[in-house]
Each structure stands twice: as C-alpha cells, then as structure tokens.
Amino acid sequence: MILSAMLRVKMAWARPTGPRHEVVLSSRLRLARNLRAHPFPPRAPAEELKAALKAVFKASAAAKSLESAARLELCEVSEVDREFLVERRLASRLLISEPAHRGVVVGEREVLSIMVNEEDHLRLQGIDSGLCLEDLLGKVSALDDELAQTLDLAFHPELGFETACPTNVGTGLRASALVHLPGLALSGQVNGVLQSLGAAGLIARGHYGEGTKVLGDFYQVSNARSLGPSEEDLVSGVSKAVEELVRAESKARTELLRGLGKSRLEDMVFRSVGSLEHARLMTYEEAMQHLSAMRLGLSLGWELPADLTTVNELTVLSQPGHVQMLAGKELDAGDRDFLRATLLRGKLKS
Amino acid sequence: MILSAMLRVKMAWARPTGPRHEVVLSSRLRLARNLRAHPFPPRAPAEELKAALKAVFKASAAAKSLESAARLELCEVSEVDREFLVERRLASRLLISEPAHRGVVVGEREVLSIMVNEEDHLRLQGIDSGLCLEDLLGKVSALDDELAQTLDLAFHPELGFETACPTNVGTGLRASALVHLPGLALSGQVNGVLQSLGAAGLIARGHYGEGTKVLGDFYQVSNARSLGPSEEDLVSGVSKAVEELVRAESKARTELLRGLGKSRLEDMVFRSVGSLEHARLMTYEEAMQHLSAMRLGLSLGWELPADLTTVNELTVLSQPGHVQMLAGKELDAGDRDFLRATLLRGKLKS
C-alpha cells in the first residue's frame, strides 16, 4: 500500500541539509492554479470536479518533475489515511472534508506535490529542508511550466493567475517557513518578535497554519499577500524576514547559555530526553515539547541519543494519524498515548 | 577522617535483607537511660555533662557490642559533619543544637549507636533492615546490660527507668519502623490508614520524626507510650500494627496494577527513572519522590537501572548534608541541586 510505504521513507525535508536548518525546520512554497475549462472547485458540480481531477492526474503523469509520483483519489483511501496526508502536509483539512473527486499527487520523497480540487483546481507545493524558498520557487515553477504544456490554466493579463479566493490572485504564491524558536520563547521575546513581522507583510501561525495551536515552539511564517510584487520579490521578502528571525533566535540561544542559564537549559533538555526514553504514556503535545527541547540541545552541539533527522521525523511520526497508521487501525486517545510512547522510546534507543 | 569513611561504607539497614523490606525500609529501637550520679542533661551544668560524656565513652569502649565503634565529640567536628550525623539518624537536631559535651558512639555498619547527653544521658539505638524490632530489642538490651555493668543507671523500683521527659519513663523504649507507602498514597487511602493506628497506641510522623515533612511517601510509625506494658509487649504491639500496614500497602499495590492502572504506574515509575538518569538540577524533595517511585517499581519486580540497596542508600545520600560532605564543603542550594543530580545520574548508570 502506497501510504504505508510513505510511512517508511524519510521525507526530504526531515534531513537537516538545508541552510539554517538549526532554526528553520522546512520551507514550503505553493502556487495556486486553475483550469480555464472548469468552474472553481467550491462552485463546481461533481462532473466538473471529476473532469478536472482526471485532467490534472493525466498532466502530472506526463511531467518529468513528478516521475514515479503517487496519485491518490481521496475517496479511495481510509479516514486514517486521509488524516495521515494532512499530518504530512500533503493534504489540507479543507481537501479531506469532501473527499469525492479530490486527490493528491506526491512526488519523490515528498518534495513536490499537488492537491487537486481543494479551493483551486491545483495547488502545486514544494517542501524541503532549511531556508530554501528560492530553490523551491525554481522547482515548483518548473513543474508549473511542465503542467502548462498540457493544461489550459486560467490567467488574466492584468491580475495574473485567477484563484477562487481573492487573497491568492496574482502570483497565487505562498512562501512559508516552519521555524523553531525555543530560544526566543524561553527568553520571553517570541511574541514581540513575531508581531514585528507584520510590518514586513508577513504573518506567523501555529504548526498547521491558520487557527492552529503553537506546539513545541514551532511557528509557520508566510507572506500575507500574493498580488503586487513578482514571485521572486515575494520569496525574497519572506527569506529576508526569516533570516532576521534566525539571527534573533541564535542570539537568544547564546544568551540563554550564559551563567547559571546553562545548567537550567541542560536540565530542561536532558529531562526531556529522560521523558522520551522512559515514559509509557505520552500525548502528542507533550512529545512536541520534548522534541523541541531535544532540537534545541542538538543545535547547541550537545550529544543526545538521537540526531536531528530522527527528531524532525518524530515531530511528524508522533501525530495521532501517524500513530494510528503504525497500529494499522483507529485507536482511542489512551492507546495512542501508549503506542506513541513506545515508538519514541524505540527511536531514542536504536 | 571517620565521617568520610562512614560515607563510603553501606549502612546495614540499606541492604534489603530484613523481613518485609519491600515496605519496611528499616526498624529502629531506642532505649533512654540516665546516670544516677548526674542531673538530667537539660538541667546539668557543663562539668556534669563533661563527666557524664566521659563515663559513657569509657563504658562503651569496654562493651563488646560496640567493638571497633567510633566515638565522636560533637564540638570537635564541623557543622556539615553534624548535619551528616542527623541525616544518618545517628544524632538528633536537639543533640547538635548544643554541641558542647555532646557526643555519639557509632558501632559497626551503624546497627548500634549511642547519643550522649541528648535529653537523657544515653540514648541507645539499634537500626536494621526490614521489620526486625524483636531482633533489635535483643541487640540493644544486650548493649544495655553490658553498659549497666560499669555504669550506675537511674532506675526506680516502681516507675522503671527514669528519664528527663515523663513520656519516656518506664521502659524508656521507643520502637519505630520507617515504612514506604506509595500504594496507599496513590490510591488515596494513606491518611485513613495512618489515623487508624492511634487506636493501637501508635503514631505516624514524617521521615525525620515529629513535625517533619512526609517525603517520598515514607512514614515513621512508633509507639506513643513507654510506660505500662513490658518491653516485649511494646515491641510486639508495634510489630503487629506494622504487619497490618504491610498487608494494606501490598493490597493497594496489587490493586493499582489492575486494568489501565498498570500503564499509568509504569509511566510514573519510568518517568522517575528518566528524571534521575538525566536531570542536571534536582532538589532533595524531588529526588525522594523519584526514589520512592523506583522503590515501588522494584517491589513490583520490574527491571530498573538500580537495585534496592542503591535506592535505599540514595534516599540518605541525597540529603543536603551528605551532598555537602561529598563536596567537602558548604554549598548553596543551587550548587547542592547540581551536585545531587550529578550523584544520582552516576549511581543509576554505574
């Protein structure tokens, strides 16, 4: 089964190979595109959605960037599988809420992917390690060009790409970075720093985007607008702001290490190691808190019983849908907490 | 130096060799005795105290039960050393509050000892592993008989042994057991069970006796009166009541293991292991809580990174005075927490 195979393969972004990976877990770039021949998905009847899905799947099969990609129709997989795709950031809550005639295309190691018939007919997406938005813009644009060879995309000569929601009109681009800010959080600076992003046209959200909780001091930072500047300018604006965040976070970490702070920080990080290595029951929220502490310790060069790749992966594998995928069935919260703790212990000891 | 040698030698009671050692950490039996020739210590001038101390030290040197015992005058050791003796239960707070002409005699592996010029001229004491009050009565009485050969003890034909405080008149005996009741504590039964001891003429106190805090679910249980019944009856009364406590505690532990409780209990115990193995800063109170959880896990037959002897010893070694003895100097609370955490980590890994 394709999804259980994905469970075993490492996502490209989990490897800490990208620039600024100590602070920037991953970058994500998406382009919203629509087919001229069909109404936008929110207003399209089933027949139109079906035709759009078929057209996109066909075009994606011809695209070199998506060689050996998996194509999944959401109504053909289980609810647990759909939850898994959301946790993997390959599907949105909106996409899975109406599975009929919705689908995803997932490229090798999950760098490139497409959501089909979400708010727009196509949401092209690139995710990779560290701060690499320029690089992702190149990759996603190349995919966009390939698809445009076989698909007739809705484009307005003045407004740019047409999208279902006006906030995406123009470039249809959203560039975001998943940043890890434990230093700023511990020193009480994080809210101030994130609020100041507004002036640069950026917004910060929780781990899963708009309206979601902050977990383990991870934040999504992205551009607020997509109309006006060119794609390159938008991306460079986000990159620069994230570089600023990285500097502020690094400074905060250095300051925490001064004086008595070092013992306190070590105490926090190593207690988290102890909990991950020994707990028998653990909620997702608690796991994220401890994994966040381990990421901080690793970034400070401390020797810990897991490397950054493992810790990054565990932030994904600890999610409820992933735990249920591992179990091969739906589980209640208590059983998930038990299996999660077992998984974490195993990963930290191996 | 004698005290630092004591720091290295294991106390006899720490070895879990005695009956009911899973619940009863140690038993303690003391006899209060006074010299006819001198006023009770609280009312004695310095010269009298000095003479009494000399007489007791001399008599103890001749006693076979105290062969190769250490004799310490409290004004000849440091404040840290005196704190160490209190933590070791070889001296009381009262004894060290006025160190001049006060002393202790400490027998092999701390089974038999004498406090000199506390409330009474002599407080003979026996401590050993598990529930062994009858055995201790034999040992301490033998020492009492030996000392009576050279010392003229104050004895009233009707009241029995005369003591400074009327609550000790008669046998001058206090029999106590240090019991570990995490099962009753976790199941919310501990207060009820301890209150019911009153009917049997017993009282329960904190770890260090009257007015001290309960730490790690350890309680001192002892007889309230010493006048009236014979020594044997007093001891047998305490023993029977403690046997009841052991049964109640064992039942509570078994019940905690039923159903979902097992995972929760394992989670608690192993998280404690994780904290002891990894923390960089730890207060004495927190250490006692984790050591208590480990004792519980060991009593349930779980494999843990330390045996019962080590855990018993660590309840003593974690105390502030012991930590300072290890450091060889006085330390502030932050430095003690750091050294304590280091000690605990080392003991759990070796």
XYZ file of C-alpha atoms in Angstrom:
700
model
C 0.000 0.000 0.000
C 1.385 3.366 -1.092
C 0.766 5.251 2.168
C 2.366 2.668 4.397
C 5.397 2.786 2.097
C 5.484 6.559 2.620
C 5.490 5.918 6.331
C 8.815 4.143 5.976
C 10.565 6.529 3.594
C 12.101 9.662 5.032
C 10.654 12.967 3.848
C 13.387 15.004 2.141
C 12.767 17.976 4.453
C 13.469 15.928 7.613
C 17.168 15.660 6.722
C 18.923 18.681 8.117
C 20.706 19.509 4.876
C 19.248 22.916 4.057
C 20.592 26.362 5.027
C 19.739 27.487 8.614
C 18.283 24.078 9.429
C 19.024 24.566 13.156
C 16.206 27.109 13.246
C 14.274 26.532 10.013
C 12.777 23.052 10.000
C 11.475 23.365 6.444
C 10.451 25.784 3.730
C 7.267 25.422 1.781
C 6.217 27.124 -1.436
C 2.873 26.733 -3.122
C 1.299 28.051 -6.293
C -2.472 28.161 -6.756
C -3.613 27.378 -10.325
C -6.953 26.763 -12.016
C -8.183 25.216 -15.229
C -9.895 27.621 -17.597
C -12.389 24.956 -18.733
C -13.970 24.321 -15.298
C -15.564 26.436 -12.524
C -13.566 26.860 -9.303
C -13.955 23.719 -7.103
C -16.116 25.346 -4.357
C -18.781 26.025 -7.024
C -18.195 23.104 -9.383
C -20.660 20.204 -9.742
C -19.382 16.644 -9.376
C -18.956 16.100 -13.109
C -16.721 19.159 -13.451
C -14.620 18.138 -10.454
C -14.239 14.649 -11.867
C -13.076 16.001 -15.213
C -10.628 18.414 -13.558
C -9.160 15.630 -11.380
C -8.725 13.406 -14.418
C -7.042 16.195 -16.416
C -4.624 17.053 -13.585
C -3.709 13.409 -12.885
C -3.053 12.915 -16.614
C -0.923 16.051 -16.938
C 1.040 15.171 -13.793
C 1.794 11.717 -15.187
C 3.448 13.398 -18.172
C 5.508 15.835 -16.047
C 9.165 14.901 -15.644
C 9.331 16.661 -12.222
C 6.798 14.147 -10.933
C 8.386 11.000 -12.267
C 7.380 7.952 -10.219
C 4.915 10.069 -8.244
C 1.956 8.526 -6.414
C -1.564 9.633 -7.402
C -4.308 9.112 -4.818
C -8.032 9.740 -5.039
C -9.149 10.619 -1.516
C -12.386 8.628 -1.640
C -10.339 5.514 -2.322
C -8.342 5.666 0.921
C -9.451 5.320 4.545
C -10.130 8.118 7.012
C -6.922 7.292 8.869
C -5.036 7.571 5.583
C -6.533 10.995 4.883
C -5.562 12.135 8.387
C -2.053 10.873 7.637
C -1.902 13.023 4.476
C -2.920 16.125 6.440
C -0.274 15.463 9.075
C 2.222 15.010 6.277
C 1.198 18.448 4.920
C 0.240 16.796 1.589
C -3.477 17.497 2.057
C -5.376 20.248 3.856
C -8.302 19.845 6.230
C -10.442 21.505 3.536
C -9.348 18.989 0.910
C -10.228 15.943 3.009
C -13.527 17.381 4.265
C -15.176 16.453 0.939
C -13.134 13.529 -0.363
C -15.169 12.869 -3.521
C -13.246 13.867 -6.666
C -10.378 15.240 -4.615
C -6.882 13.883 -4.914
C -3.184 14.326 -4.277
C -0.087 13.733 -6.373
C 3.031 13.065 -4.302
C 6.481 13.195 -5.875
C 9.644 11.522 -4.750
C 10.433 11.965 -1.048
C 7.559 14.431 -0.857
C 9.493 17.415 -2.206
C 6.926 18.182 -4.929
C 3.216 17.501 -4.624
C -0.172 18.667 -5.905
C -3.512 18.960 -4.125
C -6.305 18.613 -6.680
C -9.699 20.332 -6.279
C -9.019 21.987 -2.950
C -10.018 25.692 -3.094
C -8.319 25.804 -6.509
C -8.028 23.054 -9.096
C -4.305 22.795 -8.473
C -2.188 23.648 -5.502
C 1.401 22.917 -6.516
C 3.620 22.529 -3.482
C 7.322 22.182 -2.763
C 8.743 21.369 0.699
C 12.394 20.919 1.608
C 14.873 21.243 4.447
C 16.009 24.589 5.861
C 15.518 28.024 4.375
C 15.384 27.238 0.643
C 12.487 29.250 -0.774
C 14.388 30.435 -3.881
C 15.328 26.879 -4.687
C 11.738 25.705 -4.172
C 10.437 28.525 -6.371
C 12.650 27.163 -9.153
C 11.392 23.605 -8.665
C 7.697 24.428 -8.338
C 7.853 26.883 -11.268
C 9.454 24.180 -13.416
C 6.578 21.853 -12.515
C 4.124 24.680 -13.255
C 5.698 25.143 -16.702
C 5.536 21.435 -17.433
C 1.867 21.245 -16.464
C 1.049 24.354 -18.511
C 2.190 22.482 -21.608
C -0.825 20.148 -21.360
C -3.258 22.137 -19.179
C -5.004 25.385 -20.124
C -4.523 27.474 -16.943
C -6.772 30.431 -16.069
C -4.644 33.568 -16.387
C -5.756 37.192 -16.544
C -3.390 39.542 -18.414
C -3.692 42.238 -15.706
C -4.439 40.353 -12.488
C -2.280 37.303 -13.173
C -3.360 33.812 -12.189
C -7.022 33.569 -11.278
C -7.857 31.922 -7.968
C -11.000 31.026 -6.043
C -10.084 33.302 -3.143
C -9.025 36.884 -3.995
C -6.182 36.792 -1.450
C -4.368 34.404 -3.781
C -4.952 36.272 -7.042
C -1.845 37.351 -8.919
C 1.097 35.092 -8.346
C -1.052 32.567 -6.441
C 2.078 32.130 -4.365
C 2.502 31.472 -0.710
C 6.013 31.076 0.664
C 6.348 29.869 4.216
C 8.967 28.625 6.632
C 8.409 26.354 9.637
C 10.686 27.933 12.223
C 11.733 26.592 15.621
C 12.033 29.379 18.195
C 12.653 27.829 21.652
C 15.330 30.401 22.493
C 13.007 33.340 21.862
C 10.190 31.509 23.662
C 12.295 30.711 26.774
C 13.534 34.275 26.986
C 10.021 35.668 26.623
C 10.734 37.504 23.366
C 8.815 35.391 20.888
C 5.518 37.280 20.763
C 7.210 40.628 20.258
C 9.452 39.309 17.509
C 6.600 37.595 15.662
C 4.349 40.666 15.868
C 7.049 42.773 14.249
C 6.837 40.522 11.177
C 3.556 42.227 10.254
C 5.428 45.339 9.064
C 7.263 43.188 6.501
C 3.926 41.845 5.182
C 4.356 38.507 6.925
C 2.216 36.543 9.354
C 3.051 33.844 11.898
C 0.690 30.969 12.687
C 0.662 27.674 14.565
C 2.229 24.470 13.325
C -0.582 23.572 10.902
C -1.324 27.071 9.666
C -4.199 29.409 10.343
C -6.054 28.987 13.637
C -3.958 26.082 14.900
C -2.074 25.764 18.177
C 1.583 26.505 18.682
C 3.316 23.230 19.557
C 6.906 22.815 20.715
C 7.712 26.432 19.783
C 7.291 25.754 16.062
C 5.746 28.553 14.004
C 4.702 28.911 10.364
C 5.848 32.235 8.920
C 4.500 33.249 5.485
C 3.623 36.147 3.187
C 0.239 37.752 3.803
C -0.372 38.885 0.192
C 0.263 37.355 -3.214
C -0.708 40.224 -5.500
C 1.631 43.036 -6.496
C 5.278 42.064 -6.200
C 6.786 39.474 -8.517
C 7.184 35.877 -7.368
C 10.916 36.471 -6.847
C 10.281 39.582 -4.747
C 7.699 37.807 -2.600
C 10.057 34.917 -1.960
C 12.991 37.158 -1.252
C 10.860 39.206 1.184
C 9.951 36.117 3.183
C 13.531 34.812 3.056
C 14.945 38.059 4.403
C 12.456 38.201 7.248
C 13.173 34.583 8.159
C 16.916 35.310 8.108
C 16.191 38.019 10.681
C 14.276 35.522 12.804
C 17.189 33.083 12.591
C 19.580 35.766 13.820
C 17.270 36.713 16.717
C 16.782 33.070 17.692
C 20.510 32.296 17.540
C 21.254 35.326 19.706
C 18.601 34.249 22.229
C 20.110 30.755 22.415
C 23.582 32.133 23.039
C 22.286 34.384 25.796
C 20.473 31.513 27.499
C 23.781 29.687 27.834
C 25.354 32.455 29.899
C 25.945 31.976 33.608
C 23.541 29.798 35.556
C 21.325 29.522 32.500
C 23.428 26.718 31.072
C 22.636 24.240 33.868
C 18.969 25.156 33.687
C 18.928 24.671 29.920
C 20.774 21.353 30.167
C 18.398 20.288 32.912
C 15.408 21.054 30.684
C 16.830 19.360 27.595
C 18.068 16.226 29.368
C 14.864 15.832 31.381
C 13.079 15.834 28.029
C 15.434 13.087 26.855
C 14.605 11.185 30.050
C 10.877 11.512 29.469
C 11.124 10.441 25.822
C 13.319 7.479 26.746
C 11.178 6.268 29.627
C 7.546 7.418 29.521
C 4.895 4.751 28.931
C 2.126 7.187 28.013
C 2.611 10.428 26.109
C 0.300 12.907 24.421
C 1.263 14.494 21.101
C 1.511 17.916 22.776
C 3.971 16.626 25.365
C 6.009 14.803 22.722
C 6.347 18.034 20.736
C 7.547 19.873 23.829
C 10.287 17.283 24.477
C 11.273 17.008 20.811
C 11.537 20.786 20.752
C 13.913 20.641 23.723
C 15.995 17.947 22.001
C 16.221 20.027 18.799
C 17.476 22.904 20.924
C 20.089 20.694 22.589
C 21.265 19.314 19.252
C 21.564 22.819 17.824
C 23.839 23.661 20.760
C 26.074 20.755 19.831
C 25.149 18.547 22.793
C 25.416 14.792 22.479
C 21.922 13.333 22.626
C 20.544 9.863 21.904
C 19.032 10.878 18.546
C 20.176 13.013 15.626
C 18.337 15.930 14.061
C 16.870 13.817 11.250
C 15.315 11.445 13.779
C 13.968 14.279 15.900
C 12.498 16.012 12.831
C 10.838 12.792 11.734
C 9.477 12.169 15.215
C 7.662 15.525 15.158
C 5.736 14.012 12.230
C 5.501 10.389 13.364
C 4.142 11.398 16.806
C 0.963 12.817 15.295
C -2.282 10.947 16.019
C -2.876 9.874 12.400
C 0.671 8.544 12.042
C 0.399 6.602 15.282
C -2.807 5.020 14.010
C -1.176 4.244 10.648
C 1.578 2.449 12.566
C -1.033 0.484 14.505
C -2.915 -0.263 11.291
C -6.190 0.762 12.898
C -8.105 3.506 14.669
C -7.143 3.881 18.340
C -8.622 5.801 21.242
C -6.553 8.538 22.888
C -5.216 6.295 25.691
C -3.991 3.644 23.261
C -2.450 6.306 21.020
C -0.572 7.733 24.006
C 0.720 4.253 24.823
C 1.822 3.492 21.252
C 3.364 6.946 20.843
C 5.449 6.481 23.984
C 6.535 3.034 22.743
C 7.513 4.471 19.349
C 9.510 7.318 20.905
C 11.353 5.004 23.324
C 12.254 2.693 20.465
C 13.553 5.503 18.258
C 15.670 7.006 21.015
C 17.299 3.741 21.967
C 18.078 2.411 18.486
C 38.612 11.030 58.698
C 35.986 8.882 60.409
C 32.900 10.536 58.940
C 34.086 10.448 55.361
C 34.835 6.746 55.868
C 31.228 6.310 57.019
C 30.128 7.990 53.827
C 31.696 5.141 51.857
C 30.529 2.191 53.973
C 26.982 0.968 53.461
C 24.655 1.215 56.447
C 23.438 -2.254 57.410
C 19.791 -1.177 57.137
C 20.178 -0.153 53.484
C 20.610 -3.767 52.396
C 17.174 -5.219 51.791
C 17.792 -8.333 53.894
C 15.189 -7.908 56.636
C 11.612 -9.237 56.712
C 9.046 -7.136 54.756
C 11.799 -4.956 53.324
C 9.641 -4.108 50.277
C 7.508 -1.937 52.533
C 9.579 -1.511 55.715
C 12.765 0.367 54.922
C 14.156 -0.040 58.416
C 13.274 -0.646 62.045
C 14.642 1.413 64.864
C 14.632 0.737 68.571
C 15.909 3.065 71.242
C 16.238 2.919 74.997
C 16.544 6.085 77.103
C 18.893 5.703 80.086
C 20.381 8.071 82.636
C 23.264 8.067 85.080
C 22.261 8.209 88.732
C 25.263 10.373 89.623
C 24.405 13.339 87.358
C 21.390 15.615 86.770
C 19.441 15.103 83.503
C 21.289 16.869 80.655
C 18.747 19.713 80.118
C 19.469 20.854 83.698
C 23.109 19.814 84.049
C 25.980 22.310 84.231
C 28.924 21.869 81.874
C 31.081 19.985 84.411
C 28.370 17.369 84.960
C 27.823 16.937 81.206
C 31.543 16.531 80.702
C 31.777 13.864 83.399
C 28.732 12.006 82.006
C 30.174 12.053 78.461
C 33.486 10.717 79.743
C 31.800 7.939 81.717
C 29.642 6.839 78.771
C 32.536 6.882 76.295
C 34.607 4.808 78.734
C 31.819 2.281 79.321
C 31.102 1.988 75.590
C 34.779 1.273 74.913
C 34.510 -1.740 77.212
C 31.284 -3.059 75.657
C 31.722 -5.999 73.273
C 28.614 -4.977 71.269
C 30.429 -1.782 70.329
C 33.740 -3.279 69.324
C 35.608 -1.042 66.865
C 32.958 1.677 67.317
C 33.688 5.327 66.539
C 33.360 7.881 69.356
C 32.814 11.488 68.325
C 32.556 14.631 70.447
C 30.262 16.987 68.540
C 32.276 20.114 69.251
C 35.250 18.504 67.561
C 33.578 18.096 64.171
C 32.319 20.665 61.655
C 28.760 21.880 61.193
C 28.480 19.922 57.947
C 29.605 16.797 59.837
C 26.943 17.313 62.482
C 24.291 17.739 59.777
C 25.559 14.497 58.275
C 25.036 12.678 61.600
C 21.452 13.936 61.821
C 20.705 12.813 58.283
C 22.205 9.446 59.163
C 19.819 9.258 62.155
C 22.831 8.954 64.491
C 22.212 12.351 66.091
C 19.053 14.373 66.687
C 18.516 18.062 65.926
C 18.350 18.601 69.703
C 21.701 16.894 70.235
C 23.551 19.045 67.691
C 21.866 22.294 68.761
C 24.273 22.490 71.746
C 27.370 20.581 70.631
C 29.480 21.180 73.771
C 29.892 17.969 75.810
C 27.606 16.064 73.485
C 28.735 13.022 71.563
C 27.854 9.926 69.604
C 29.143 6.364 69.610
C 28.645 4.556 66.314
C 29.036 0.793 66.045
C 29.859 -1.318 63.042
C 27.764 -0.531 59.975
C 25.628 1.752 62.153
C 23.462 -1.013 63.607
C 24.138 0.012 67.221
C 24.815 3.564 68.348
C 24.532 5.860 71.367
C 23.660 9.547 71.594
C 25.263 11.018 74.705
C 23.738 13.948 76.627
C 20.726 14.489 74.436
C 17.543 14.744 76.521
C 18.862 11.773 78.506
C 22.469 10.846 79.267
C 22.202 7.815 76.990
C 20.011 7.059 74.064
C 20.916 3.531 72.952
C 19.800 2.898 69.411
C 19.581 -0.043 67.020
C 18.666 0.273 63.316
C 18.463 -2.534 60.780
C 16.759 -3.585 57.571
C 13.056 -4.510 57.361
C 10.699 -5.249 60.214
C 13.069 -6.591 62.890
C 12.091 -4.922 66.153
C 12.312 -8.122 68.256
C 15.798 -8.740 66.970
C 16.807 -5.138 67.676
C 15.352 -5.343 71.191
C 17.688 -8.275 71.808
C 20.725 -6.401 70.483
C 20.036 -3.087 72.226
C 19.143 -4.849 75.520
C 22.433 -6.759 75.346
C 24.265 -3.457 74.940
C 22.204 -2.019 77.816
C 23.248 -4.952 80.028
C 26.892 -4.540 79.124
C 26.841 -0.818 79.910
C 24.995 -1.453 83.204
C 27.991 -3.466 84.339
C 30.113 -0.324 84.529
C 27.516 2.465 84.714
C 25.136 3.118 87.611
C 21.814 3.728 85.778
C 18.897 5.627 87.328
C 16.138 3.120 87.971
C 13.037 3.447 90.145
C 11.633 0.183 91.544
C 8.040 1.193 90.691
C 8.353 3.520 87.673
C 11.237 1.782 85.954
C 13.983 3.705 84.158
C 13.976 7.390 84.985
C 14.025 9.797 82.044
C 14.155 13.553 81.553
C 10.775 13.596 79.821
C 7.907 11.731 81.530
C 6.695 10.287 78.209
C 9.759 8.055 78.243
C 9.577 6.890 81.842
C 9.277 3.163 82.396
C 10.900 1.122 79.678
C 12.402 4.231 78.077
C 11.692 2.398 74.862
C 10.628 3.666 71.500
C 10.170 1.185 68.686
C 9.641 2.581 65.227
C 9.525 1.464 61.636
C 10.238 3.595 58.560
C 7.541 2.421 56.162
C 7.153 3.150 52.473
C 3.505 3.539 51.483
C 3.305 4.697 47.845
C 0.475 2.272 47.053
C -1.728 3.619 49.836
C -0.740 7.173 48.924
C -1.530 6.756 45.191
C -4.883 5.174 45.965
C -5.776 7.938 48.413
C -6.005 5.638 51.436
C -2.877 6.629 53.347
C -4.345 9.212 55.738
C -7.200 6.955 56.801
C -4.911 4.000 57.386
C -2.404 6.033 59.402
C -5.119 7.631 61.546
C -6.427 4.201 62.487
C -3.023 3.460 64.056
C -3.953 5.692 67.000
C -6.304 3.029 68.367
C -3.334 0.653 68.666
C -1.362 3.274 70.625
C 0.829 4.151 67.652
C 1.614 7.390 65.883
C 2.838 8.151 62.368
C 5.188 11.030 61.604
C 7.276 12.396 58.725
C 10.595 10.974 57.605
C 12.665 12.540 60.374
C 10.147 12.144 63.168
C 7.959 14.644 64.921
C 6.950 17.745 62.994
C 8.853 16.874 59.851
C 7.548 16.651 56.306
C 6.437 13.486 54.574
C 8.868 12.841 51.731
C 8.520 10.210 49.034
C 5.664 8.532 50.937
C 7.971 7.420 53.769
C 6.480 7.484 57.262
C 7.843 6.795 60.758
C 5.449 4.648 62.774
C 6.160 4.235 66.501
C 4.653 3.599 69.923
C 3.131 6.628 71.662
C 3.750 5.450 75.269
C 6.633 3.686 77.009
C 5.154 3.140 80.465
C 2.951 0.179 81.395
C 3.455 -2.772 79.084
C 6.716 -4.709 79.150
C 9.401 -4.029 76.539
C 8.418 -7.223 74.721
C 4.742 -6.239 74.635
C 5.521 -2.753 73.357
C 7.681 -4.128 70.575
C 5.195 -6.801 69.661
C 2.390 -4.205 69.537
C 4.315 -2.048 67.067
C 5.330 -5.090 65.018
C 1.760 -6.290 64.677
C 0.496 -2.879 63.628
C 3.282 -2.579 61.058
C 2.439 -6.053 59.715
C -1.098 -4.741 59.157
C 0.291 -1.729 57.311
C 2.402 -4.035 55.145
C -0.673 -6.061 54.224
C -2.687 -2.914 53.394
C 0.155 -1.499 51.312
C 0.703 -4.766 49.421
C -3.003 -4.976 48.657
C -3.028 -1.368 47.423
C -0.058 -2.082 45.133
C -1.778 -5.144 43.656
C -4.945 -3.162 43.025
C -3.049 -0.366 41.300
C -1.755 -2.882 38.771
C -5.224 -3.835 37.605
C -6.521 -2.700 34.230
C -5.321 0.619 32.860
C -3.567 1.342 36.146
C -0.538 -0.691 35.133
C 0.437 1.585 32.239
C -0.082 4.628 34.431
C 2.048 3.141 37.196
C 4.788 2.108 34.765
C 4.636 5.575 33.243
C 5.138 7.172 36.658
C 7.958 4.846 37.709
C 9.879 5.003 34.440
C 9.495 8.758 34.136
C 11.129 8.926 37.567
C 13.970 6.765 36.253
C 14.257 9.160 33.312
C 14.455 12.185 35.589
C 17.047 10.583 37.877
C 19.130 9.486 34.903
C 19.022 12.809 33.100
C 18.261 15.822 35.301
C 21.056 18.343 35.815
C 19.463 20.041 38.837
C 17.395 18.294 41.489
C 16.092 19.237 44.914
C 16.105 16.706 47.754
C 12.292 16.651 47.787
C 12.136 15.780 44.101
C 14.830 13.122 44.476
C 12.827 11.465 47.266
C 9.735 11.419 45.082
C 11.594 9.676 42.219
C 13.423 7.264 44.547
C 10.074 6.401 46.085
C 8.718 5.588 42.607
C 11.776 3.420 41.889
C 11.353 1.527 45.175
C 7.758 0.857 44.187
C 8.828 -0.405 40.737
C 11.493 -2.664 42.255
C 8.995 -4.102 44.734
C 6.785 -4.998 41.752
C 9.676 -6.937 40.241
C 10.364 -4.501 37.400
C 13.834 -4.271 35.927
C 15.256 -0.866 36.767
C 18.762 0.616 36.482
C 19.465 0.351 40.234
C 18.797 -2.260 42.904
C 17.023 -1.740 46.205
C 20.257 -1.303 48.190
C 21.320 1.542 45.891
C 17.902 3.204 46.030
C 17.833 2.927 49.846
C 21.291 4.438 50.077
C 20.362 7.234 47.693
C 17.499 8.309 49.980
C 20.259 9.015 52.508
C 22.996 10.277 50.167
C 20.634 12.792 48.519
C 20.215 14.746 51.727
C 21.743 18.238 51.828
C 24.361 17.377 54.478
C 25.513 14.294 52.602
C 25.800 16.225 49.354
C 27.966 18.777 51.126
C 30.076 16.019 52.692
C 30.654 14.663 49.197
C 31.681 18.116 48.008
C 33.902 18.535 51.064
C 32.472 21.988 51.699
C 29.330 24.024 52.325
C 27.304 24.678 49.177
C 24.367 26.938 48.375
C 21.055 25.358 47.335
C 21.714 25.724 43.583
C 25.104 24.012 43.808
C 23.663 21.257 46.000
C 20.922 20.628 43.420
C 23.588 20.393 40.724
C 25.810 18.001 42.699
C 22.832 15.897 43.816
C 21.708 15.461 40.196
C 25.270 14.507 39.214
C 25.469 11.953 42.054
C 22.113 10.402 41.148
C 22.984 10.164 37.441
C 26.276 8.494 38.287
C 24.701 5.954 40.639
C 21.991 4.998 38.161
C 24.379 4.469 35.295
C 27.065 2.515 37.076
